[in-house]
């Protein structure tokens, strides 16, 4: 099976017969009401109910061998970043975008029963994704080869699984950590493989090389998730740390035998990284986490990457594990980060100018961009704009914060350090210090307020997606129309993640 797979990939011959094993593919019915032509934007709920399906369909269009794939030539499990081939050309597979996108499919498997409409298909696609990464990891690229492990820092590949040979921001060291966490969360579901995968194989052949990469590279500069700056980055460090921690947990939960040297290297790296992250990404001049401290103060350090770094390393499934990772969504430096991004971008982007909370009204989110200094407009460099990923991430972060508040069953204490954040949603004076008792009416009101706040970011997204629910990368800061790569896979994935948390919160506080 394995050997056939590789030959098929290398020879670029039809892969179909190789994969024609196991259960039949579950083609989802593509009739009209499943695929609404126009999303109903009358209310947030009416839009979400349409946009949820449209988002899945448009995301699946970008995955090889999905029931909606747009490109029959894609190998199974290849995740294309966007169908846009010119202006801009995003017709590639990125390690990061793919690892994050596949997570949305894995969430679906975590949340739904086996007879749910997408279940069989998603399981198969995740398995294809793992096989495909097994192949990509072994390519010799401009980053290096598999024997040294350097190729694992390669950020992107052609959609036909050949290396991308032009100059680019290399290496990008977030990929291996992201991939470890995504794949392990799938293995934990303990499903019977339909493509001949088993956890020993995945651990030794796919996860372990990524572990070595993280151990050997976490102190070294690499390009950030926006592919612009060679430095040390909060997002990169966080997902690297989370990857190692998940792997360590997996090893001990499953009594996997590893040699002492490897065990030592891993545990030392985990301990050192944790200390490093807690110290390196804060600075006594500001009270928020810095994305790339070496650039401070020339750059503010404010960046939606920080929010992404927090939400993607805290899945809220396992409190003990989440507590080991610093900077959860309720951390003051993370809440402040969101606060300052909102304040900056409210002023920076004209479409946000009128979106401010005034007493007696519902709280207002704003369109969030990547970072204040951004000048990438989706085609070239002029001025930055709000992004769908960033705006959906703000919504998801607040939802996870609600989840943590309710689940921790702790009183909420508003002090000087988080007062400014709560002024975004409450009418508070400069000297107000409050203790909101867990489960009191005030607590419930506050939770509802946060939910409205989170919804306000989704309403902004609703207002800027097109009439069919299509979502590009950005929306223009003056007139609000979409621009940049169309049908960006990551945009759909991040919106689906926010919808998922909104569902969970609604159930939790009902
Ligand atoms: C969305 O898809 C599900 C099947 O997965 C279907 O039951 C539901 O009716 C669809 N909703 C809409 C609004 O099309
Ligand atoms: C759109 O949603 C609103 C609010 O739920 C509903 O009243 C209306 O009938 C919907 N329109 C269509 C065309 O489904
Ligand atoms: C996906 O692969 C299966 C198994 O080879 C094949 O039967 C099916 O036609 C493929 N589906 C698509 C949409 O390419
Ligand atoms: C990154 O990790 C790889 C694989 O372990 C190793 O070969 C390489 O030397 C590391 N890079 C640096 C800069 O240490
Ligand atoms: C696991 O999968 C690999 C690769 O397909 C195979 O060589 C190996 O025999 C399998 N091991 C078990 C225990 O099934
Ligand atoms: C990698 O990081 C280590 C420790 O910070 C440093 O000594 C080494 O020079 C770096 N290597 C490269 C290639 O940047």
Coordinates of C-alpha atoms and ligand atoms in Angstrom, one line a residue:
X1 CA 0.0 0.0 0.0
X2 CA 2.7 2.4 1.1
X3 CA 5.0 1.6 -1.8
X4 CA 2.3 1.8 -4.3
X5 CA 1.3 5.2 -3.0
X6 CA 4.8 6.6 -3.4
X7 CA 5.3 5.2 -6.9
X8 CA 1.9 6.6 -7.9
X9 CA 2.9 10.0 -6.6
X10 CA 6.3 10.1 -8.0
X11 CA 5.2 8.9 -11.4
X12 CA 2.2 11.2 -11.3
X13 CA 0.0 8.4 -12.5
X14 CA -3.7 8.1 -11.7
X15 CA -3.9 7.6 -8.0
X16 CA -7.5 6.5 -7.9
X17 CA -6.9 2.7 -8.1
X18 CA -4.3 2.8 -5.4
X19 CA -6.8 4.4 -3.0
X20 CA -9.7 2.4 -4.0
X21 CA -9.8 0.5 -0.7
X22 CA -12.0 0.4 2.3
X23 CA -15.4 1.9 2.5
X24 CA -17.2 3.5 -0.4
X25 CA -16.8 7.3 -0.7
X26 CA -19.8 9.1 0.8
X27 CA -20.8 11.6 -1.8
X28 CA -23.0 14.2 -0.2
X29 CA -26.1 15.0 -2.2
X30 CA -25.6 18.2 -4.2
X31 CA -29.2 19.2 -4.8
X32 CA -30.3 22.8 -4.8
X33 CA -31.4 23.5 -1.3
X34 CA -28.1 22.1 0.0
X35 CA -26.3 24.7 -1.9
X36 CA -28.1 28.0 -1.6
X37 CA -27.4 30.5 -4.4
X38 CA -28.0 33.5 -2.2
X39 CA -27.2 33.5 1.6
X40 CA -30.0 35.0 3.6
X41 CA -28.5 38.0 5.4
X42 CA -31.7 39.0 7.1
X43 CA -30.5 38.0 10.6
X44 CA -27.2 36.7 11.9
X45 CA -28.9 33.3 12.5
X46 CA -30.4 33.1 9.1
X47 CA -27.0 33.9 7.5
X48 CA -25.1 31.4 9.7
X49 CA -27.5 28.6 8.8
X50 CA -26.8 29.2 5.1
X51 CA -23.1 30.3 5.4
X52 CA -22.3 27.2 7.4
X53 CA -23.1 24.9 4.5
X54 CA -21.7 27.2 1.9
X55 CA -18.4 27.5 3.9
X56 CA -18.0 23.7 4.0
X57 CA -18.8 23.3 0.3
X58 CA -16.4 26.1 -0.8
X59 CA -13.7 24.7 1.6
X60 CA -14.2 21.2 0.2
X61 CA -13.9 22.5 -3.4
X62 CA -10.2 23.2 -2.5
X63 CA -9.4 19.7 -1.3
X64 CA -8.3 16.9 -3.6
X65 CA -10.8 14.1 -3.9
X66 CA -13.5 15.7 -1.8
X67 CA -17.1 15.3 -3.0
X68 CA -17.0 18.9 -4.2
X69 CA -13.4 19.1 -5.5
X70 CA -13.0 21.7 -8.2
X71 CA -9.9 20.1 -9.7
X72 CA -10.2 16.4 -10.5
X73 CA -6.4 16.3 -11.0
X74 CA -5.6 17.0 -7.4
X75 CA -4.2 14.1 -5.4
X76 CA -6.4 13.1 -2.5
X77 CA -5.8 15.2 0.6
X78 CA -4.1 18.1 -1.2
X79 CA -5.5 21.3 0.3
X80 CA -5.2 24.3 -2.1
X81 CA -5.0 27.7 -0.4
X82 CA -7.3 29.4 -2.9
X83 CA -8.4 28.6 -6.5
X84 CA -7.0 32.0 -7.5
X85 CA -4.2 31.4 -10.1
X86 CA -3.4 35.0 -11.0
X87 CA -3.7 38.3 -9.2
X88 CA -2.7 36.8 -6.8
X89 CA -1.5 33.3 -7.4
X90 CA -2.4 31.2 -4.4
X91 CA -2.8 28.0 -6.2
X92 CA -0.4 26.1 -4.0
X93 CA -0.6 24.0 -0.8
X94 CA 0.9 25.6 2.3
X95 CA 1.9 23.4 5.2
X96 CA 0.3 25.9 7.7
X97 CA -2.9 26.6 5.9
X98 CA -3.5 22.9 5.3
X99 CA -2.7 21.9 8.9
X100 CA -5.2 24.5 10.2
X101 CA -7.9 23.7 7.6
X102 CA -7.7 20.0 8.3
X103 CA -8.3 20.9 12.0
X104 CA -11.8 22.2 11.0
X105 CA -12.6 18.7 9.6
X106 CA -11.2 17.0 12.7
X107 CA -13.4 19.3 14.9
X108 CA -16.4 18.0 13.0
X109 CA -15.3 14.5 13.7
X110 CA -14.9 15.3 17.4
X111 CA -18.3 16.9 17.6
X112 CA -20.5 14.7 15.5
X113 CA -21.7 11.1 15.5
X114 CA -20.6 8.6 12.9
X115 CA -23.9 8.9 10.9
X116 CA -23.5 12.7 10.4
X117 CA -23.6 13.7 6.8
X118 CA -19.9 14.5 6.4
X119 CA -18.5 12.0 8.8
X120 CA -17.2 9.3 6.5
X121 CA -16.0 11.7 3.9
X122 CA -14.1 13.8 6.5
X123 CA -12.4 10.8 8.1
X124 CA -11.2 9.7 4.6
X125 CA -10.0 13.2 3.8
X126 CA -8.0 13.5 7.0
X127 CA -6.4 10.2 6.3
X128 CA -5.5 11.4 2.8
X129 CA -4.1 14.5 4.3
X130 CA -1.8 12.4 6.5
X131 CA -0.6 10.3 3.6
X132 CA -0.1 13.4 1.5
X133 CA 2.0 15.0 4.3
X134 CA 4.0 11.8 4.6
X135 CA 4.9 12.3 1.0
X136 CA 5.6 16.1 1.2
X137 CA 7.8 15.7 4.2
X138 CA 10.2 13.5 2.1
X139 CA 10.6 15.9 -0.8
X140 CA 13.9 17.6 -1.3
X141 CA 13.1 21.3 -1.4
X142 CA 15.0 24.6 -1.3
X143 CA 14.8 24.3 2.5
X144 CA 16.8 21.1 2.4
X145 CA 16.3 17.3 2.4
X146 CA 14.6 14.8 4.6
X147 CA 17.8 13.2 5.9
X148 CA 18.8 16.4 7.7
X149 CA 15.2 17.2 8.4
X150 CA 15.6 20.7 7.1
X151 CA 13.0 20.3 4.4
X152 CA 10.3 20.2 7.1
X153 CA 10.6 24.0 7.3
X154 CA 9.5 24.3 3.7
X155 CA 6.4 26.5 3.6
X156 CA 4.6 25.6 0.4
X157 CA 4.4 23.1 -2.4
X158 CA 2.9 22.9 -5.9
X159 CA -0.6 21.4 -6.0
X160 CA 0.8 18.4 -7.9
X161 CA 3.0 17.6 -4.9
X162 CA 6.3 18.7 -6.5
X163 CA 8.6 21.2 -4.7
X164 CA 8.1 24.9 -5.2
X165 CA 11.5 26.1 -6.5
X166 CA 11.4 29.9 -6.5
X167 CA 12.7 32.2 -3.9
X168 CA 10.4 32.5 -0.9
X169 CA 10.5 33.3 2.8
X170 CA 12.3 30.2 4.1
X171 CA 12.2 28.4 6.4
X172 CA 8.8 28.8 8.1
X173 CA 9.1 26.8 11.3
X174 CA 5.4 26.8 12.4
X175 CA 4.4 24.0 10.0
X176 CA 5.8 21.0 11.9
X177 CA 4.2 22.0 15.2
X178 CA 0.8 22.7 13.6
X179 CA 0.9 19.4 11.8
X180 CA 1.7 17.4 15.0
X181 CA -1.2 18.9 16.9
X182 CA -3.7 18.4 14.0
X183 CA -2.7 14.8 13.3
X184 CA -2.6 13.8 17.0
X185 CA -6.0 15.2 17.6
X186 CA -7.2 12.9 14.8
X187 CA -5.4 9.8 16.1
X188 CA -7.0 10.4 19.5
X189 CA -10.4 9.7 17.9
X190 CA -9.2 6.2 17.6
X191 CA -11.1 5.5 14.4
X192 CA -10.6 2.3 12.3
X193 CA -8.5 3.5 9.4
X194 CA -10.0 3.2 5.9
X195 CA -6.7 3.7 4.2
X196 CA -4.4 1.4 6.1
X197 CA -3.0 3.9 8.5
X198 CA -2.0 3.0 12.1
X199 CA -0.8 5.1 14.9
X200 CA 2.6 3.5 15.2
X201 CA 3.3 4.3 11.6
X202 CA 2.0 7.8 11.9
X203 CA 4.0 8.5 15.0
X204 CA 7.3 7.1 13.8
X205 CA 7.1 8.3 10.2
X206 CA 5.2 11.6 10.3
X207 CA 5.2 13.0 13.8
X208 CA 8.7 12.1 14.9
X209 CA 10.5 13.9 12.2
X210 CA 8.4 17.0 13.0
X211 CA 9.3 16.6 16.7
X212 CA 13.0 16.6 15.8
X213 CA 12.5 19.6 13.7
X214 CA 10.9 21.6 16.5
X215 CA 13.5 20.5 19.1
X216 CA 16.3 21.6 16.8
X217 CA 14.9 24.8 15.5
X218 CA 12.8 26.5 18.1
X219 CA 15.6 28.9 19.1
X220 CA 16.2 29.9 15.5
X221 CA 14.7 32.6 13.4
X222 CA 12.2 31.7 10.7
X223 CA 9.6 33.5 8.6
X224 CA 6.3 34.3 10.3
X225 CA 2.9 33.0 9.3
X226 CA 2.4 36.1 7.0
X227 CA 5.7 35.1 5.3
X228 CA 7.3 38.5 5.7
X229 CA 9.8 38.6 8.6
X230 CA 12.6 36.4 9.5
X231 CA 12.7 36.4 13.3
X232 CA 11.2 34.8 16.4
X233 CA 7.5 34.9 16.5
X234 CA 4.9 34.3 19.2
X235 CA 2.6 32.3 16.8
X236 CA 5.4 30.1 15.7
X237 CA 6.8 29.5 19.3
X238 CA 3.3 28.7 20.6
X239 CA 2.4 26.2 18.0
X240 CA 5.8 24.6 18.2
X241 CA 5.4 24.3 22.0
X242 CA 1.9 22.9 21.7
X243 CA 3.1 20.3 19.1
X244 CA 5.8 19.0 21.4
X245 CA 3.5 19.0 24.4
X246 CA 0.8 17.1 22.6
X247 CA 3.4 14.6 21.4
X248 CA 4.8 14.2 24.9
X249 CA 1.3 13.5 26.2
X250 CA 0.6 11.1 23.4
X251 CA 3.8 9.2 24.2
X252 CA 3.0 8.8 27.8
X253 CA -0.7 8.1 27.4
X254 CA 0.0 5.3 24.9
X255 CA 3.2 3.9 26.6
X256 CA 5.2 4.4 23.5
X257 CA 8.8 3.3 23.9
X258 CA 11.3 6.0 23.1
X259 CA 15.0 6.0 23.9
X260 CA 16.4 8.0 26.8
X261 CA 18.2 10.5 24.6
X262 CA 15.1 11.4 22.7
X263 CA 13.0 11.6 25.9
X264 CA 15.6 13.9 27.4
X265 CA 15.8 16.1 24.4
X266 CA 12.0 16.4 24.3
X267 CA 11.5 17.1 27.9
X268 CA 14.3 19.6 28.0
X269 CA 12.9 21.4 25.0
X270 CA 9.4 21.5 26.5
X271 CA 10.6 22.9 29.8
X272 CA 12.9 25.5 28.1
X273 CA 10.3 26.6 25.5
X274 CA 7.7 27.2 28.2
X275 CA 10.0 29.5 30.1
X276 CA 11.2 31.2 27.0
X277 CA 7.6 31.9 25.8
X278 CA 6.6 33.4 29.1
X279 CA 9.6 35.7 29.2
X280 CA 10.5 36.5 25.7
X281 CA 7.1 37.7 24.3
X282 CA 6.4 40.2 27.0
X283 CA 8.1 43.5 27.6
X284 CA 7.7 45.8 30.6
X285 CA 6.9 48.8 28.3
X286 CA 3.6 47.4 27.1
X287 CA 0.9 45.2 28.7
X288 CA 0.2 42.9 25.7
X289 CA 2.1 40.0 24.1
X290 CA 4.5 41.0 21.3
X291 CA 4.3 39.0 18.1
X292 CA 7.9 39.6 17.0
X293 CA 9.8 41.2 19.9
X294 CA 13.0 41.8 17.9
X295 CA 11.1 44.4 15.9
X296 CA 9.8 46.3 18.8
X297 CA 9.3 49.3 19.1
X298 CA 9.8 49.9 15.4
X299 CA 6.8 47.7 15.0
X300 CA 4.1 47.7 17.7
X301 CA 4.0 43.9 18.1
X302 CA 0.2 44.0 17.7
X303 CA -0.8 41.3 15.3
X304 CA -3.8 39.0 14.8
X305 CA -1.2 36.2 14.8
X306 CA -1.1 36.5 18.6
X307 CA -4.8 35.8 18.8
X308 CA -4.3 32.9 16.4
X309 CA -1.4 31.7 18.5
X310 CA -3.6 31.6 21.6
X311 CA -6.7 30.0 20.2
X312 CA -4.9 27.3 18.2
X313 CA -2.9 26.1 21.2
X314 CA -5.9 25.9 23.6
X315 CA -8.6 23.6 22.5
X316 CA -10.6 23.7 25.7
X317 CA -10.8 19.9 25.7
X318 CA -8.4 19.2 28.5
X319 CA -7.9 21.8 31.2
X320 CA -4.7 20.3 32.5
X321 CA -3.1 20.4 29.1
X322 CA -4.4 23.9 28.4
X323 CA -3.0 25.1 31.6
X324 CA 0.5 24.0 30.7
X325 CA 0.4 26.2 27.6
X326 CA 0.9 29.9 28.5
X327 CA -1.3 32.7 27.2
X328 CA -4.7 31.1 27.1
X329 CA -7.6 33.3 25.9
X330 CA -8.3 34.6 29.4
X331 CA -4.8 35.9 29.9
X332 CA -4.7 39.6 30.5
X333 CA -2.0 40.1 27.9
X334 CA -4.1 38.3 25.3
X335 CA -7.3 40.1 26.2
X336 CA -5.4 43.4 26.0
X337 CA -4.0 42.4 22.7
X338 CA -7.5 42.1 21.3
X339 CA -8.4 45.4 22.9
X340 CA -5.5 47.2 21.3
X341 CA -6.0 45.6 17.9
X342 CA -9.7 46.8 18.0
X343 CA -8.8 50.3 19.1
X344 CA -6.0 50.6 16.5
X345 CA -8.1 49.2 13.7
X346 CA -11.2 51.2 14.6
X347 CA -9.2 54.3 13.9
X348 CA -7.2 52.9 11.0
X349 CA -9.9 51.6 8.7
X350 CA -12.5 54.1 7.6
X351 CA -15.3 51.4 7.4
X352 CA -14.8 51.0 11.2
X353 CA -15.0 54.6 12.2
X354 CA -18.6 54.5 13.4
X355 CA -18.4 51.2 15.1
X356 CA -18.0 52.2 18.7
X357 CA -19.8 51.0 21.8
X358 CA -21.9 53.6 23.5
X359 CA -23.9 53.0 26.6
X360 CA -27.3 51.5 26.1
X361 CA -26.3 49.8 22.8
X362 CA -25.0 46.5 21.9
X363 CA -21.2 46.2 21.9
X364 CA -19.5 46.7 18.6
X365 CA -16.6 44.8 17.1
X366 CA -14.7 46.1 14.1
X367 CA -13.1 44.7 11.0
X368 CA -9.7 43.4 12.1
X369 CA -6.7 43.3 9.9
X370 CA -3.4 41.5 10.4
X371 CA -1.3 44.2 12.1
X372 CA -1.3 48.0 12.1
X373 CA 1.8 48.3 9.9
X374 CA 0.5 46.0 7.2
X375 CA 0.6 47.3 3.6
X376 CA -0.3 44.2 1.6
X377 CA -3.6 44.8 -0.1
X378 CA -4.1 41.3 -1.5
X379 CA -2.5 42.0 -4.9
X380 CA 0.5 44.2 -4.1
X381 CA 1.7 46.6 -1.5
X382 CA -0.3 49.8 -0.9
X383 CA -2.3 49.8 2.3
X384 CA -3.5 47.0 4.5
X385 CA -7.2 46.1 5.0
X386 CA -9.3 44.1 7.4
X387 CA -9.1 40.3 6.9
X388 CA -11.8 37.7 7.3
X389 CA -9.4 35.3 9.2
X390 CA -8.6 38.0 11.8
X391 CA -12.1 39.1 12.3
X392 CA -13.4 35.5 12.7
X393 CA -10.6 34.8 15.1
X394 CA -11.6 37.8 17.3
X395 CA -15.1 36.3 17.5
X396 CA -13.8 32.8 18.3
X397 CA -11.4 34.1 20.9
X398 CA -14.2 35.8 22.8
X399 CA -16.4 32.6 22.5
X400 CA -13.6 30.6 24.0
X401 CA -13.2 33.1 26.7
X402 CA -16.8 32.7 27.6
X403 CA -16.4 29.0 27.6
X404 CA -13.5 29.3 30.0
X405 CA -15.3 31.7 32.3
X406 CA -18.4 29.5 32.5
X407 CA -16.4 26.2 32.8
X408 CA -13.9 27.4 35.4
X409 CA -16.8 28.4 37.7
X410 CA -14.8 31.3 39.1
X411 CA -15.9 34.8 40.0
X412 CA -14.8 37.4 37.4
X413 CA -12.7 40.1 38.8
X414 CA -12.4 43.4 36.9
X415 CA -9.3 45.2 38.0
X416 CA -7.1 47.9 36.6
X417 CA -5.4 45.3 34.4
X418 CA -8.5 44.3 32.4
X419 CA -10.8 47.3 33.0
X420 CA -10.0 48.7 29.5
X421 CA -11.0 45.5 27.9
X422 CA -14.3 45.4 29.7
X423 CA -15.0 49.0 28.8
X424 CA -15.5 47.7 25.2
X425 CA -18.7 46.1 26.4
X426 CA -19.7 47.7 29.7
X427 CA -20.3 51.2 30.9
X428 CA -17.5 51.4 33.4
X429 CA -15.7 54.3 35.1
X430 CA -12.0 54.6 35.4
X431 CA -11.9 53.5 39.0
X432 CA -14.5 50.7 38.8
X433 CA -13.3 47.5 40.4
X434 CA -15.8 44.8 40.3
X435 CA -16.2 41.3 41.5
X436 CA -18.8 39.5 39.4
X437 CA -19.9 36.4 41.4
X438 CA -20.0 33.2 39.4
X439 CA -23.5 32.3 38.2
X440 CA -25.0 35.5 39.5
X441 CA -27.4 37.5 37.3
X442 CA -24.6 40.0 36.7
X443 CA -22.4 37.1 35.6
X444 CA -25.0 35.9 33.2
X445 CA -25.5 39.4 31.8
X446 CA -21.8 39.7 31.3
X447 CA -21.7 36.4 29.5
X448 CA -24.5 37.6 27.2
X449 CA -22.7 40.8 26.6
X450 CA -19.6 38.9 25.6
X451 CA -21.7 36.7 23.3
X452 CA -23.2 39.8 21.7
X453 CA -19.7 41.2 21.3
X454 CA -18.5 38.1 19.6
X455 CA -21.5 38.1 17.3
X456 CA -20.8 41.7 16.3
X457 CA -17.6 40.5 14.6
X458 CA -19.6 37.8 12.7
X459 CA -22.1 40.5 11.7
X460 CA -19.3 42.4 10.1
X461 CA -18.2 39.3 8.2
X462 CA -21.9 38.8 7.1
X463 CA -21.9 42.3 5.8
X464 CA -18.9 41.8 3.6
X465 CA -19.1 38.3 2.2
X466 CA -20.7 38.2 -1.3
X467 CA -24.4 37.2 -2.0
X468 CA -23.4 33.6 -2.5
X469 CA -21.4 33.3 0.7
X470 CA -18.1 33.5 -1.1
X471 CA -15.2 34.7 1.0
X472 CA -11.9 36.2 -0.2
X473 CA -8.9 37.2 1.9
X474 CA -9.7 40.8 2.8
X475 CA -12.3 43.5 2.6
X476 CA -11.4 47.0 1.5
X477 CA -11.0 49.5 4.4
X478 CA -12.8 52.3 2.5
X479 CA -15.7 50.7 0.6
X480 CA -15.8 47.2 2.2
X481 CA -15.8 45.1 -0.9
X482 CA -13.8 41.9 -0.9
X483 CA -10.3 41.8 -2.4
X484 CA -7.3 39.5 -2.5
X485 CA -7.4 35.8 -3.1
X486 CA -10.9 34.6 -3.7
X487 CA -12.4 31.6 -1.8
X488 CA -9.5 31.5 0.6
X489 CA -9.6 28.1 2.3
X490 CA -8.3 29.5 5.5
X491 CA -11.1 32.2 5.6
X492 CA -13.8 29.5 5.4
X493 CA -11.9 27.3 8.0
X494 CA -11.6 30.2 10.5
X495 CA -15.3 31.2 10.1
X496 CA -16.4 27.5 10.6
X497 CA -14.3 27.4 13.8
X498 CA -16.1 30.5 15.1
X499 CA -19.5 29.0 14.2
X500 CA -18.5 25.9 16.0
X501 CA -17.8 27.8 19.2
X502 CA -20.9 29.8 18.9
X503 CA -22.9 26.6 18.8
X504 CA -21.1 25.3 21.9
X505 CA -21.6 28.5 23.8
X506 CA -25.3 28.6 23.0
X507 CA -25.7 25.1 24.3
X508 CA -23.6 25.8 27.4
X509 CA -25.5 28.9 28.5
X510 CA -29.0 27.9 27.4
Ligands
LIG1 C1 -26.9 22.1 5.3 O1 -26.5 20.7 5.1 C2 -27.2 19.7 5.9 C3 -26.6 18.4 5.5 O2 -25.3 18.3 5.8 C4 -28.6 19.8 5.6 O3 -29.3 18.9 6.5 C5 -29.2 21.2 5.8 O4 -30.5 21.2 5.4 C6 -28.4 22.2 5.0 N1 -28.9 23.5 5.3 C7 -29.1 24.4 4.4 C8 -29.6 25.7 4.9 O5 -28.9 24.2 3.3
LIG2 C1 -34.5 34.9 5.5 O1 -34.5 34.9 7.0 C2 -35.6 35.6 7.6 C3 -35.3 35.6 9.1 O2 -35.2 34.3 9.6 C4 -36.8 34.9 7.2 O3 -37.9 35.6 7.8 C5 -37.0 34.9 5.7 O4 -38.1 34.1 5.3 C6 -35.7 34.3 5.0 N1 -35.8 34.4 3.6 C7 -35.7 33.4 2.8 C8 -35.8 33.7 1.3 O5 -35.6 32.3 3.1
LIG3 C1 -12.1 9.8 -4.6 O1 -11.5 8.5 -4.5 C2 -12.3 7.4 -4.6 C3 -11.5 6.2 -4.4 O2 -10.5 6.1 -5.3 C4 -13.0 7.4 -5.9 O3 -13.9 6.3 -6.0 C5 -13.8 8.7 -6.1 O4 -14.3 8.8 -7.4 C6 -12.9 9.9 -5.8 N1 -13.8 11.1 -5.8 C7 -13.5 12.2 -6.3 C8 -14.5 13.3 -6.1 O5 -12.5 12.4 -7.0
LIG4 C1 16.4 22.5 12.1 O1 16.1 21.1 12.3 C2 16.7 20.2 11.4 C3 16.1 18.9 11.6 O2 16.3 18.4 12.9 C4 18.2 20.3 11.5 O3 18.8 19.5 10.5 C5 18.6 21.7 11.3 O4 20.0 21.9 11.4 C6 17.9 22.7 12.2 N1 18.2 24.0 11.9 C7 19.0 24.8 12.7 C8 19.2 26.2 12.2 O5 19.5 24.4 13.7
LIG5 C1 1.2 0.1 10.2 O1 1.2 0.7 8.9 C2 2.4 0.5 8.2 C3 2.4 1.3 6.9 O2 1.2 1.0 6.2 C4 2.7 -1.0 8.0 O3 3.9 -1.2 7.4 C5 2.7 -1.7 9.4 O4 2.7 -3.1 9.2 C6 1.4 -1.4 10.1 N1 1.5 -1.9 11.5 C7 0.6 -2.4 12.1 C8 0.8 -2.8 13.5 O5 -0.5 -2.6 11.6
LIG6 C1 20.2 28.7 16.0 O1 20.0 29.1 17.3 C2 21.1 28.9 18.2 C3 20.7 29.2 19.6 O2 20.0 30.4 19.6 C4 22.3 29.7 17.7 O3 23.4 29.4 18.5 C5 22.6 29.3 16.2 O4 23.6 30.1 15.7 C6 21.3 29.4 15.4 N1 21.6 28.9 14.0 C7 21.3 29.5 12.9 C8 21.6 28.8 11.7 O5 20.7 30.6 12.9

